[in-house]
Short mmCIF file of C-alpha atoms and ligand atoms in Angstrom, two decimals:
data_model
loop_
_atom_site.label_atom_id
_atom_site.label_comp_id
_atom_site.label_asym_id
_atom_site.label_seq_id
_atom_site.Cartn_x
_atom_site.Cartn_y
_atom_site.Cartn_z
CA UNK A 1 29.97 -17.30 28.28
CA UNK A 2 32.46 -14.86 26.57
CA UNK A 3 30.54 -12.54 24.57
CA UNK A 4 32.81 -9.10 24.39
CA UNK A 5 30.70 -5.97 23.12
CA UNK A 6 31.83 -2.32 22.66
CA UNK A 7 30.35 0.52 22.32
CA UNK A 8 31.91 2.98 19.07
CA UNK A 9 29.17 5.35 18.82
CA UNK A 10 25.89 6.80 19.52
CA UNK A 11 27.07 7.04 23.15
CA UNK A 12 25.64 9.53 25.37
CA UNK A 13 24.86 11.57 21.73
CA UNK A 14 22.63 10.57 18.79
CA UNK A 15 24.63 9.62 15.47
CA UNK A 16 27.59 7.35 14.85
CA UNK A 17 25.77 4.62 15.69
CA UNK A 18 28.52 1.23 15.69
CA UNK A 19 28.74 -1.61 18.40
CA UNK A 20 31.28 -4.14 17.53
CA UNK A 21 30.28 -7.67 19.05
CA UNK A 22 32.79 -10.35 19.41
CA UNK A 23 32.10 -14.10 20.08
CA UNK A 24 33.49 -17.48 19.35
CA UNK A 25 36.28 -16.09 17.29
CA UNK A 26 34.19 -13.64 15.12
CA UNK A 27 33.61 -10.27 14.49
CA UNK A 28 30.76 -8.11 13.68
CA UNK A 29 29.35 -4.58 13.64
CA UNK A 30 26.20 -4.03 14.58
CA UNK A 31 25.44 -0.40 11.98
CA UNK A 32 28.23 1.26 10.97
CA UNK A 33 27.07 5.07 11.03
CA UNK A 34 28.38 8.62 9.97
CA UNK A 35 28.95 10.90 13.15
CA UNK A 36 26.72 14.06 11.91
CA UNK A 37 26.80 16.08 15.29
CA UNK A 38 29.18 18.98 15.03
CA UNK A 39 31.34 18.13 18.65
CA UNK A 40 31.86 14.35 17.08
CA UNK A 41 32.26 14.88 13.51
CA UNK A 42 36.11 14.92 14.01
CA UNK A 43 35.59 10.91 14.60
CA UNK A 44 34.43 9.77 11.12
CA UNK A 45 38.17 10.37 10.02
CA UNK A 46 39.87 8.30 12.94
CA UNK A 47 41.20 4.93 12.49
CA UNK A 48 38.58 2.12 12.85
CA UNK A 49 38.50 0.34 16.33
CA UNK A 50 39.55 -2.86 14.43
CA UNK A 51 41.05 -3.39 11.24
CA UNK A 52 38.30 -3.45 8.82
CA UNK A 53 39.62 -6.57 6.91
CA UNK A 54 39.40 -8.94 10.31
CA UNK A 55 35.26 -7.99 10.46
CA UNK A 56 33.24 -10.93 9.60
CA UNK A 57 30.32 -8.57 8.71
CA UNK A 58 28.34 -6.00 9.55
CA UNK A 59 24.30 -5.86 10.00
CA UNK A 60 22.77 -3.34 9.61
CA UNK A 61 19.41 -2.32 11.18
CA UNK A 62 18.59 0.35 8.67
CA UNK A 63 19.29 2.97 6.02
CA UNK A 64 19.46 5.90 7.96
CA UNK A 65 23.18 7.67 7.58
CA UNK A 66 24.04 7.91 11.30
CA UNK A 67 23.26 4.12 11.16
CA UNK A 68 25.18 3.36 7.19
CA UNK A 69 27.14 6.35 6.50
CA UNK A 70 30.62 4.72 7.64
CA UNK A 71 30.39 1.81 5.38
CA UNK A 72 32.62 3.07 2.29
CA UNK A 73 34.98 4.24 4.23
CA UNK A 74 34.82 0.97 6.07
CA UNK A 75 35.35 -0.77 3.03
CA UNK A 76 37.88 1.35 1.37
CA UNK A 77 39.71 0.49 4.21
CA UNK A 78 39.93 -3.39 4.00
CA UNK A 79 36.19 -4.78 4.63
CA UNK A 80 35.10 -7.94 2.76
CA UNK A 81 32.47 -9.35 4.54
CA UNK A 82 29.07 -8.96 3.93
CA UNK A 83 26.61 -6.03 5.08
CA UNK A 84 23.68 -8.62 6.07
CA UNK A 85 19.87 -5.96 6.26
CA UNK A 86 16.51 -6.66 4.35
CA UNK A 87 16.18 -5.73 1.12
CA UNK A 88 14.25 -2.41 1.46
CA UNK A 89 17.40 -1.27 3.27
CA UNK A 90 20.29 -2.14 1.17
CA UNK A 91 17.86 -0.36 -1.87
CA UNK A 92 17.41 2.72 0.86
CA UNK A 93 21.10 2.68 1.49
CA UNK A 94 22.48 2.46 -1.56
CA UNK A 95 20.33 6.09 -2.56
CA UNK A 96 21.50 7.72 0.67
CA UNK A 97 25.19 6.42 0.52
CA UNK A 98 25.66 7.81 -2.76
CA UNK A 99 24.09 11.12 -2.17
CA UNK A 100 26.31 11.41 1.22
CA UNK A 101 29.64 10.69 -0.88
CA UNK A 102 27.83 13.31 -3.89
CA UNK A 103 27.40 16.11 -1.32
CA UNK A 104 30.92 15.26 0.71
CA UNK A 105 32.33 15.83 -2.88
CA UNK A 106 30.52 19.09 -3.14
CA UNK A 107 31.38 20.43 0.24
CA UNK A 108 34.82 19.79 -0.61
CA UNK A 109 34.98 21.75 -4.22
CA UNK A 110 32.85 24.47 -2.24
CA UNK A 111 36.07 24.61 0.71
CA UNK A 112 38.73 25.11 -1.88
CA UNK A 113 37.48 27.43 -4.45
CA UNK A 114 36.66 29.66 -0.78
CA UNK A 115 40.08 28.80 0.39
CA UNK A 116 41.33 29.91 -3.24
CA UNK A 117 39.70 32.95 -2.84
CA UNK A 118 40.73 34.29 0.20
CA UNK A 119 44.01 32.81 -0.30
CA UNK A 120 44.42 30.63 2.54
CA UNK A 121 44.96 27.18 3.76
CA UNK A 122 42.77 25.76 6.23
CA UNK A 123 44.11 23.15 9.35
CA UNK A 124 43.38 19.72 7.63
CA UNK A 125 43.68 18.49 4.16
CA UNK A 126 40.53 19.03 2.25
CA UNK A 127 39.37 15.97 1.11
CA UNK A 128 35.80 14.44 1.42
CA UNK A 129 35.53 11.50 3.68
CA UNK A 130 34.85 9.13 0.53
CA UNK A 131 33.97 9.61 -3.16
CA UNK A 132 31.61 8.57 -5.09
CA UNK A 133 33.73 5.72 -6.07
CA UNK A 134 33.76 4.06 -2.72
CA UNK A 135 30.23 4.27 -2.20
CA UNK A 136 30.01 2.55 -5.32
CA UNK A 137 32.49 -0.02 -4.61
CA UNK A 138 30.29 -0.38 -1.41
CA UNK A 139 27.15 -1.60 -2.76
CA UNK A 140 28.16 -5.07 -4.02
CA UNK A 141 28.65 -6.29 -0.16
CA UNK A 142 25.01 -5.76 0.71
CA UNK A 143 23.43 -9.03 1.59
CA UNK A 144 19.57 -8.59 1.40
CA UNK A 145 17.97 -10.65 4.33
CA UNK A 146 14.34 -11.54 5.26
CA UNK A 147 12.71 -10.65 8.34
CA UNK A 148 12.10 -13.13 11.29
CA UNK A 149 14.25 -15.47 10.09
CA UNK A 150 17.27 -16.79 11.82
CA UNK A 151 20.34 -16.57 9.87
CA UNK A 152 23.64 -18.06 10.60
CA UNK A 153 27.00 -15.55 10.75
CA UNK A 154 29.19 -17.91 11.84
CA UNK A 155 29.66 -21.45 14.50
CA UNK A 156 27.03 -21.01 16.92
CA UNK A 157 25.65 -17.18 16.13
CA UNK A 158 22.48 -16.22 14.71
CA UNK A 159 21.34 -13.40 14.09
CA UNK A 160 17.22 -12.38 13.18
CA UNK A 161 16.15 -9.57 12.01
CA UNK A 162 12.75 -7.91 13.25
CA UNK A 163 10.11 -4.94 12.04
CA UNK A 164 11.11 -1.58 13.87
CA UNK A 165 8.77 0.72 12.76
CA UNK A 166 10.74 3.57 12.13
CA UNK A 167 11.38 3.78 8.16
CA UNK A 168 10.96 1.39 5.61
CA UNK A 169 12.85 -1.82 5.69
CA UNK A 170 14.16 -1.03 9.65
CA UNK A 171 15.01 -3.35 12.29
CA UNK A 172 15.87 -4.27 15.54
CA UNK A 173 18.24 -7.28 15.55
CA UNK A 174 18.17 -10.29 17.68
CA UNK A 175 21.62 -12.19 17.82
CA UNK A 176 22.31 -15.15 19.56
CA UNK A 177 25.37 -17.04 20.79
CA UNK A 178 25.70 -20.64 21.70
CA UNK A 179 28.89 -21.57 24.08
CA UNK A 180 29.26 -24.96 25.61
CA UNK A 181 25.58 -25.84 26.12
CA UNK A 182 24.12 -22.56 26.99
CA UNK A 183 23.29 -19.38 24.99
CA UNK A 184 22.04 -15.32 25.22
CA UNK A 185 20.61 -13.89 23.20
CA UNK A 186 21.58 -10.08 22.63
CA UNK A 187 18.51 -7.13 21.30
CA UNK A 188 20.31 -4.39 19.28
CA UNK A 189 16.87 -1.55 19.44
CA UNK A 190 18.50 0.10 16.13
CA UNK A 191 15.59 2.71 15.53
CA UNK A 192 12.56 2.13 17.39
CA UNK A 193 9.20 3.57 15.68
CA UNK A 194 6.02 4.34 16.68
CA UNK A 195 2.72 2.27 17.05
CA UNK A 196 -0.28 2.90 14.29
CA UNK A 197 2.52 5.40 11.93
CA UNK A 198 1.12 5.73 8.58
CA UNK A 199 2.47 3.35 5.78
CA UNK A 200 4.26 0.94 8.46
CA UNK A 201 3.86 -1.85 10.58
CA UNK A 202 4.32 -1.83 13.73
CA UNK A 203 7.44 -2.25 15.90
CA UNK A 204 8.29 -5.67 17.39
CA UNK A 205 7.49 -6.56 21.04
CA UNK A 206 9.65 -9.20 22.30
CA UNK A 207 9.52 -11.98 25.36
CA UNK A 208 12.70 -12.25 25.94
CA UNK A 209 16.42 -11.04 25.45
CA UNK A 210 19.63 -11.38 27.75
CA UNK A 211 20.89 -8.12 26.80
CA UNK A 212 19.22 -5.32 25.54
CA UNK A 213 21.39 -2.46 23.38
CA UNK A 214 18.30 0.54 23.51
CA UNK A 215 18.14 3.64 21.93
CA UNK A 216 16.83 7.04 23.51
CA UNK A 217 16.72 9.87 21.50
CA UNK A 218 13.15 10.60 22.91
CA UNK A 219 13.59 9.03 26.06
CA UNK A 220 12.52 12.22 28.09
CA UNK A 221 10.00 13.45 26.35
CA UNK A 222 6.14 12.63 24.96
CA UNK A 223 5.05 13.34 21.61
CA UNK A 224 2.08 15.24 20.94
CA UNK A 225 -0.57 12.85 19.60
CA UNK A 226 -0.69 12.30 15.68
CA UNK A 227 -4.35 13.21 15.41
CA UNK A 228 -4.86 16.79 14.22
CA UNK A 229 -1.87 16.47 12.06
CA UNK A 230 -4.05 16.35 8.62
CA UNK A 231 -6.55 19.09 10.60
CA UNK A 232 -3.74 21.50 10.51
CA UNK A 233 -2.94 20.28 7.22
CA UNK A 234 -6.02 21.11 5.58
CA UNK A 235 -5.93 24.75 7.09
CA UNK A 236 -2.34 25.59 6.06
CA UNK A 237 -3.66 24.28 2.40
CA UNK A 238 -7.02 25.75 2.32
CA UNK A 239 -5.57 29.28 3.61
CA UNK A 240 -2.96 29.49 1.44
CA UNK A 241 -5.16 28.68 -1.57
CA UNK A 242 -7.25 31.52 -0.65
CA UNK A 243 -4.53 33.46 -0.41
CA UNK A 244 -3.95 32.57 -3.94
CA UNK A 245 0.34 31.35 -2.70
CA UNK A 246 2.20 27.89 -3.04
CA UNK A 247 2.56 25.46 0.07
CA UNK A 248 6.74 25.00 -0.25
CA UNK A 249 7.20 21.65 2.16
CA UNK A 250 10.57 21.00 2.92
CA UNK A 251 11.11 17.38 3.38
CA UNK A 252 13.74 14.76 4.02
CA UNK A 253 13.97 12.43 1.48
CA UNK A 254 13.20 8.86 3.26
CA UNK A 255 9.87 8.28 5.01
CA UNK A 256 9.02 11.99 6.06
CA UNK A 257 8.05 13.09 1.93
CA UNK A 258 6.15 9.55 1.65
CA UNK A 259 4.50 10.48 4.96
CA UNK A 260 3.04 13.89 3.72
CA UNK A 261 1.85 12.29 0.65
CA UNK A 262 0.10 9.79 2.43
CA UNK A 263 -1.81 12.87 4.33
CA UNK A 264 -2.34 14.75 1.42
CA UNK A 265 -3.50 11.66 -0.30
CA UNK A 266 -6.18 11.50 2.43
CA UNK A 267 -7.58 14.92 2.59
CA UNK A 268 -7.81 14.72 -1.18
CA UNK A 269 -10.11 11.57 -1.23
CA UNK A 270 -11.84 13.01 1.76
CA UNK A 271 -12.64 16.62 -0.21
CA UNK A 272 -11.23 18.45 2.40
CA UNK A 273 -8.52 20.54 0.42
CA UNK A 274 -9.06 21.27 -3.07
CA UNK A 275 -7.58 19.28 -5.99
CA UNK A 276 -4.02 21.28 -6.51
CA UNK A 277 -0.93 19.86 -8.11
CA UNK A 278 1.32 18.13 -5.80
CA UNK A 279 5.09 18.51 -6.91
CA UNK A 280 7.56 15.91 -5.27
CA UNK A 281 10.68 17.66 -6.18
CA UNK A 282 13.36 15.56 -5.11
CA UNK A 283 15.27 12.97 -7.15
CA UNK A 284 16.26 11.45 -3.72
CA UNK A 285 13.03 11.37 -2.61
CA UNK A 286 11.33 10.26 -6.22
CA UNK A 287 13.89 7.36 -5.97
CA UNK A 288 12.80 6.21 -1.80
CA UNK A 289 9.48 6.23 -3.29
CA UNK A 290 9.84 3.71 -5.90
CA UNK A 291 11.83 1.16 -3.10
CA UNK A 292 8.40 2.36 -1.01
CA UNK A 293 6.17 1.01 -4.25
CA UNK A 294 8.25 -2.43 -4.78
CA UNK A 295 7.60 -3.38 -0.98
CA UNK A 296 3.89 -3.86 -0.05
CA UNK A 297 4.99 -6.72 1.94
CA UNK A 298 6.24 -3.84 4.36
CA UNK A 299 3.10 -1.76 4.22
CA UNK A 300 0.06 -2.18 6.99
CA UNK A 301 -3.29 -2.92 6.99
CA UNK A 302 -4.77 0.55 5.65
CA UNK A 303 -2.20 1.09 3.13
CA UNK A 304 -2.26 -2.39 1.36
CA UNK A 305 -6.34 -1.39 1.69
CA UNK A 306 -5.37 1.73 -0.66
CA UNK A 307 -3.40 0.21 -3.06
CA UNK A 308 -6.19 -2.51 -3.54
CA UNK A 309 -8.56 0.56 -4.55
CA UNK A 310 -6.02 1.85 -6.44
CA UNK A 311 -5.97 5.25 -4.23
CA UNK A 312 -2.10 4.78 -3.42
CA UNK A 313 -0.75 7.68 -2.06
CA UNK A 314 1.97 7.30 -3.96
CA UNK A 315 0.17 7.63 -7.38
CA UNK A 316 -2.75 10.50 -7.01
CA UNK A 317 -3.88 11.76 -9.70
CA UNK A 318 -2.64 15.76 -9.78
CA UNK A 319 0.63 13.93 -8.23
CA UNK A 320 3.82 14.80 -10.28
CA UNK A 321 7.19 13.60 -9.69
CA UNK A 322 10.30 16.11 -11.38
CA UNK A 323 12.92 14.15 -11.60
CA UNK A 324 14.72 16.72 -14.29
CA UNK A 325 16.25 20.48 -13.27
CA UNK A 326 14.07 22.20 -16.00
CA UNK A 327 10.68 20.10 -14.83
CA UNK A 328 11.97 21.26 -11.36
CA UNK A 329 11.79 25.16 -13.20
CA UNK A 330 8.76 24.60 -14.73
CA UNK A 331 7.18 24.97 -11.59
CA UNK A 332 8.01 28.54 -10.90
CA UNK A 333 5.63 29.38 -14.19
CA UNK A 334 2.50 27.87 -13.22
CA UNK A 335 -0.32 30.29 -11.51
CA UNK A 336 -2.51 29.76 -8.74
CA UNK A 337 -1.37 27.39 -5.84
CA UNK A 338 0.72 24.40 -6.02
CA UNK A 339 2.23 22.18 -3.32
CA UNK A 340 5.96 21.40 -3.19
CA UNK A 341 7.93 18.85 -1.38
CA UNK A 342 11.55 19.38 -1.94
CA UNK A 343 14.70 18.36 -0.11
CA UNK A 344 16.49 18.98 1.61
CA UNK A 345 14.49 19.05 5.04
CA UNK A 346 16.60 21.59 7.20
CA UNK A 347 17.02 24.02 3.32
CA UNK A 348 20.55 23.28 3.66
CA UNK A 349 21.17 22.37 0.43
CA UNK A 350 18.49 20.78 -2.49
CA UNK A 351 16.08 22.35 -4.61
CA UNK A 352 13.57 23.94 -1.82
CA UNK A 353 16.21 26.93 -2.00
CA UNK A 354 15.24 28.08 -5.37
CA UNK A 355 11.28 27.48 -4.36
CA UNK A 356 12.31 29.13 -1.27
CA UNK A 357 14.11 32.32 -3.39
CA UNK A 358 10.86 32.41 -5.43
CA UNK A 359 8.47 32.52 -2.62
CA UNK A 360 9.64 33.32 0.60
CA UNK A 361 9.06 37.32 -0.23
CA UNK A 362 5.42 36.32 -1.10
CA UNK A 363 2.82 37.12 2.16
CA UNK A 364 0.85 35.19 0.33
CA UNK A 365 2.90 31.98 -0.02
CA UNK A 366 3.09 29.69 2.45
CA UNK A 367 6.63 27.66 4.31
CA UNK A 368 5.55 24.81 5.84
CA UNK A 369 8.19 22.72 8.48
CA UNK A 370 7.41 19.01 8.97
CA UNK A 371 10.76 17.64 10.55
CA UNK A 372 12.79 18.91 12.99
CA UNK A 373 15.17 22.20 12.23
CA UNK A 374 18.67 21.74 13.87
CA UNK A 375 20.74 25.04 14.92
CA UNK A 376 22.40 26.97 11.98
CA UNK A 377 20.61 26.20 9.26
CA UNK A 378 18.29 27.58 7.19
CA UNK A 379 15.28 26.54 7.95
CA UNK A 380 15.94 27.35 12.10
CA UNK A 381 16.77 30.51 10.96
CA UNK A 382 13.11 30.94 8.77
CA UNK A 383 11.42 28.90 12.01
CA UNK A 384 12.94 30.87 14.53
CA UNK A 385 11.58 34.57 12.65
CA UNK A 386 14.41 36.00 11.19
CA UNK A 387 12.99 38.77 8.81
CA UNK A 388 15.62 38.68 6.19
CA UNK A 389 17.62 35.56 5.65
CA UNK A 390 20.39 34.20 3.28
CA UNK A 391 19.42 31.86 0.23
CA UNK A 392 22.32 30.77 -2.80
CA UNK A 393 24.28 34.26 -1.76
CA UNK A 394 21.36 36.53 -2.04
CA UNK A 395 19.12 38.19 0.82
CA UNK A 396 15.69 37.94 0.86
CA UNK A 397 12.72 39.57 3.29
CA UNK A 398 10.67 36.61 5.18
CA UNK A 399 7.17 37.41 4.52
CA UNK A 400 5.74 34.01 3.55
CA UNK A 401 3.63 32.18 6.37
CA UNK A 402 6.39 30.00 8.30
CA UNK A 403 3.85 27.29 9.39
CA UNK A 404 5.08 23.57 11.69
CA UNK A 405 3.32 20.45 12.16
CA UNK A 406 4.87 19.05 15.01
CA UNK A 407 3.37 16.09 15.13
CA UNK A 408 5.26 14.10 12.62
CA UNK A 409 8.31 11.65 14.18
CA UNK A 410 9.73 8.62 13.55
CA UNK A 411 11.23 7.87 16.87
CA UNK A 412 9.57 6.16 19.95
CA UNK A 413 8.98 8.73 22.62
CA UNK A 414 9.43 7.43 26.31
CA UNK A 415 6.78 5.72 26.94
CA UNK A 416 6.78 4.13 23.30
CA UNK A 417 9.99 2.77 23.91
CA UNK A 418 8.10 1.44 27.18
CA UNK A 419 6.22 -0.35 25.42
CA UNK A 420 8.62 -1.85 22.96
CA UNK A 421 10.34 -3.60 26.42
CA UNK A 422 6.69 -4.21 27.78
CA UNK A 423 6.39 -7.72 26.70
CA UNK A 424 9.64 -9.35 28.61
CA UNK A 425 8.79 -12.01 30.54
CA UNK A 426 11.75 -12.11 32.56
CA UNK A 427 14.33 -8.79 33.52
CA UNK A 428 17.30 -8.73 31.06
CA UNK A 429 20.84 -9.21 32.54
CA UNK A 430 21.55 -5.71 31.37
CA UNK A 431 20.05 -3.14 29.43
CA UNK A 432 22.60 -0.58 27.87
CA UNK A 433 20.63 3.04 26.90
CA UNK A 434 22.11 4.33 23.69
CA UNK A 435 21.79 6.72 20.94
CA UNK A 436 20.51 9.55 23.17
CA UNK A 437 21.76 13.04 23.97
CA UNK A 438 23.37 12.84 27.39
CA UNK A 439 20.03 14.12 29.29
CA UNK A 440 18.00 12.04 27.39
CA UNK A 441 19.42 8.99 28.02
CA UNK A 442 20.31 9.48 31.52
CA UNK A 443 16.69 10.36 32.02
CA UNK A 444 15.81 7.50 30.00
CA UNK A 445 17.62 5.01 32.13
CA UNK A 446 16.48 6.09 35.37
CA UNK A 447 13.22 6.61 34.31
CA UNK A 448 13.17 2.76 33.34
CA UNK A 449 15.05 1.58 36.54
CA UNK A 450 12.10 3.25 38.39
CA UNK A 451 9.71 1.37 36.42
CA UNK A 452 11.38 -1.81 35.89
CA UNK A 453 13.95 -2.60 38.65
CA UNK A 454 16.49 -3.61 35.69
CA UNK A 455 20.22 -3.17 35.41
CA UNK A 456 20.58 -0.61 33.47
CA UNK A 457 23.57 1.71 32.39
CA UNK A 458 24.55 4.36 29.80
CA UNK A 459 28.06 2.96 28.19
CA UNK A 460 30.55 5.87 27.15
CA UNK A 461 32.13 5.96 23.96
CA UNK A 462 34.69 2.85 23.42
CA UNK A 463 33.32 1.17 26.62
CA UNK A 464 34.42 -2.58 26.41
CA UNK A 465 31.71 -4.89 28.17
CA UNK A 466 31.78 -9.08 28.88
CA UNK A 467 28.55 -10.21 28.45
CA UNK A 468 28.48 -13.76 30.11
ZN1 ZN B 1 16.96 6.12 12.05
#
């Protein structure tokens, strides 16, 4: 067999997830993502590994940027095969990708009016990554796909795409080769979920696979169970209500916002908070919903239940979505408590900063952190307790609550992932650990070669592999 695989991201770190895969005279990428850690974001402006023009596609296991956020660049640059995913992700992507290009554009104007300023030039051209324009020109080569069906990609490669679990519409992909007779079969993880995650079905456990391509962004670490997360909810809600403050929720956009709803949704049918007026406050986010409403074919067993009774957490009634800047105002005017989901999810940018201006001096008013907070922005500064912090250029004293719910993730934790490899009936030739930080997926790898026995290695960035 001559299967060649390499290895262009999400190596030994989390984002930039992009394997190129070449066999019987074609070429694919499997994702094509946007590097978004600081000590790697120099790589989204190098040359592609290949030529983009001699790909014969790309699939895609889901919407995520890290996993999408290369394609217009990709094809601005000569692609013109097809970017093969199920429909629920090409929808997802197509919000995301033009949002990415919206804010790169942004970031940009922001860099030269400050360069203007203080009347200097900085080290690189500033220009954003792509426009607008080639995220549009993007969309038209997305090639909706159903799941767990085998699709050809070219003479003797299939490739099948398979429930992850993680967002809507992911998917771990299953390609296989036939040379001369034989054939492998090769398991790109893309995202791996959880088991019994609200809204989703349940990630794929398979029987076999030559070669397994796994990520391991958890893979040292347990997640707390997902139990008490709508007990803590209920107290955050109930206490701030007594307080008499609003409940400001930053959220990301895709699956985290449809997430809380779905909780909220359930302690308001249960009478366990009282009936206050939900804002979801995010074009982005109003947008994921409505590819969330148009795919009950994705949903599980207790959400298609609530839909049948017409208690869709999607569609409560005190439930208002503000799609418009002065409906997004609006909100500041009402009395007593409200709840507010608003993007983005780290307050780097979005409309939670002007909630956040008009509440975060309130003791009465309450933050409340449902995703993780990365170092340097906003919202790890109001986690971490800084008493005054920085919002649109002003300075404001932190006396709101700053409440977290930990429990929320969308990523497999070790022994998750355990399980998603728990049904192979025989070892795997080799089983590559990706998309981890360097101690996670070393950890990862020997944790599993302690359990397992397997041949198992963590590839380094542009390692070229024979899979035969
Ligand atoms: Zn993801």
């Amino acid at each position: 067999m001559n299967i060649k695989l390499t290895f262009l991201g999400a190596t030994q770190n989390v984002t930039g997830s992009r394997y190129l895969l070449e066999a019987n005279g074609k070429r694919f990428l499997i994702d094509c993502g946007i590097y978004q850690e600081r000590d790697f974001r120099a790589r989204n402006w190098d040359p592609f590994y290949v030529p983009p023009k001699t790909l014969d596609g790309v699939l895609l296991t889901h919407a995520h940027l890290d996993h999408c956020g290369l394609l217009p660049k990709l094809v601005r640059e000569g692609f013109e095969g097809k970017i093969s995913c199920t429909p629920a992700t090409a929808e997802i992507a197509k919000i995301i990708l033009l949002d990415s290009a919206h804010i790169q554009e942004e970031d940009v104007a922001f860099k030269k009016k400050r360069h203007e300023k203080e009347k200097r030039t900085g080290p690189y051209p500033v220009v954003p990554l792509y426009t607008t324009e080639d995220a549009e020109a993007t969309l038209p080569y997305f090639d909706p796909v159903g799941y767990n069906k085998a699709i050809q990609i070219g003479d003797g490669i299939e490739a099948t795409y398979h429930e992850a679990g993680h967002i809507l519409g992911s998917t771990n992909i299953k390609v296989k080769v036939r040379q001369n007779g034989e054939s492998r079969t090769i398991l790109f993880s893309g995202d791996i979920g959880r088991w019994e995650t609200p809204i989703l079905l349940d990630p794929t456990i398979y029987e076999n696979a030559d070669y397994i391509i796994m990520e391991s962004t958890y893979g040292d670490r347990l997640h707390g169970d997902r139990d008490h997360i709508d007990d803590e909810l209920e107290e955050i809600i109930n206490s701030t209500h007594k307080a008499g403050g609003n409940i400001l929720i930053p959220s990301f956009a895709v699956e985290r916002s449809q997430e809380v709803l779905y909780y909220l949704n359930t302690l308001l049918n249960e009478d366990r908070i009282p009936h206050l007026m939900v804002f979801m406050d995010s074009p982005m986010a109003i947008s994921v919903t409505k590819v969330f409403e148009s795919h009950p074919e994705l949903f599980d067993e207790d959400m298609l239940e609530l839909v049948r009774r017409h208690e869709s957490p999607f569609d409560f009634q005190r439930l208002k979505m503000t799609n418009t800047v002065d409906e997004s105002k609006a909100i500041n005017h009402i009395r007593g408590t409200v709840i507010i989901i608003a993007g983005s999810g780290m307050c780097t940018g979005g409309r939670i900063k002007h909630h956040l201006v008009n509440n975060i001096h309130r003791p009465e008013s309450t933050v409340l952190f449902v995703g993780y907070q990365a170092v340097g922005t906003l919202g790890r500064r109001i986690v971490d307790g800084d008493e005054e912090v920085r919002i649109l250029g002003q300075y404001y004293p932190v006396r709101a609550r700053v409440a977290q719910i930990s429990g929320f993730s969308a990523h497999a934790d070790r022994n998750e992932l355990l399980k998603w490899i728990s049904g192979l009936n025989k070892p795997p030739k080799h089983l590559f650990v990706t998309h981890g930080e360097v101690e996670a997926a070393n950890a990862f790898a020997e944790f599993l070669r302690e359990q397992k026995g397997w041949e198992i290695s963590v590839p380094e960035y542009q390692d070229e592999v024979i899979l035969d």
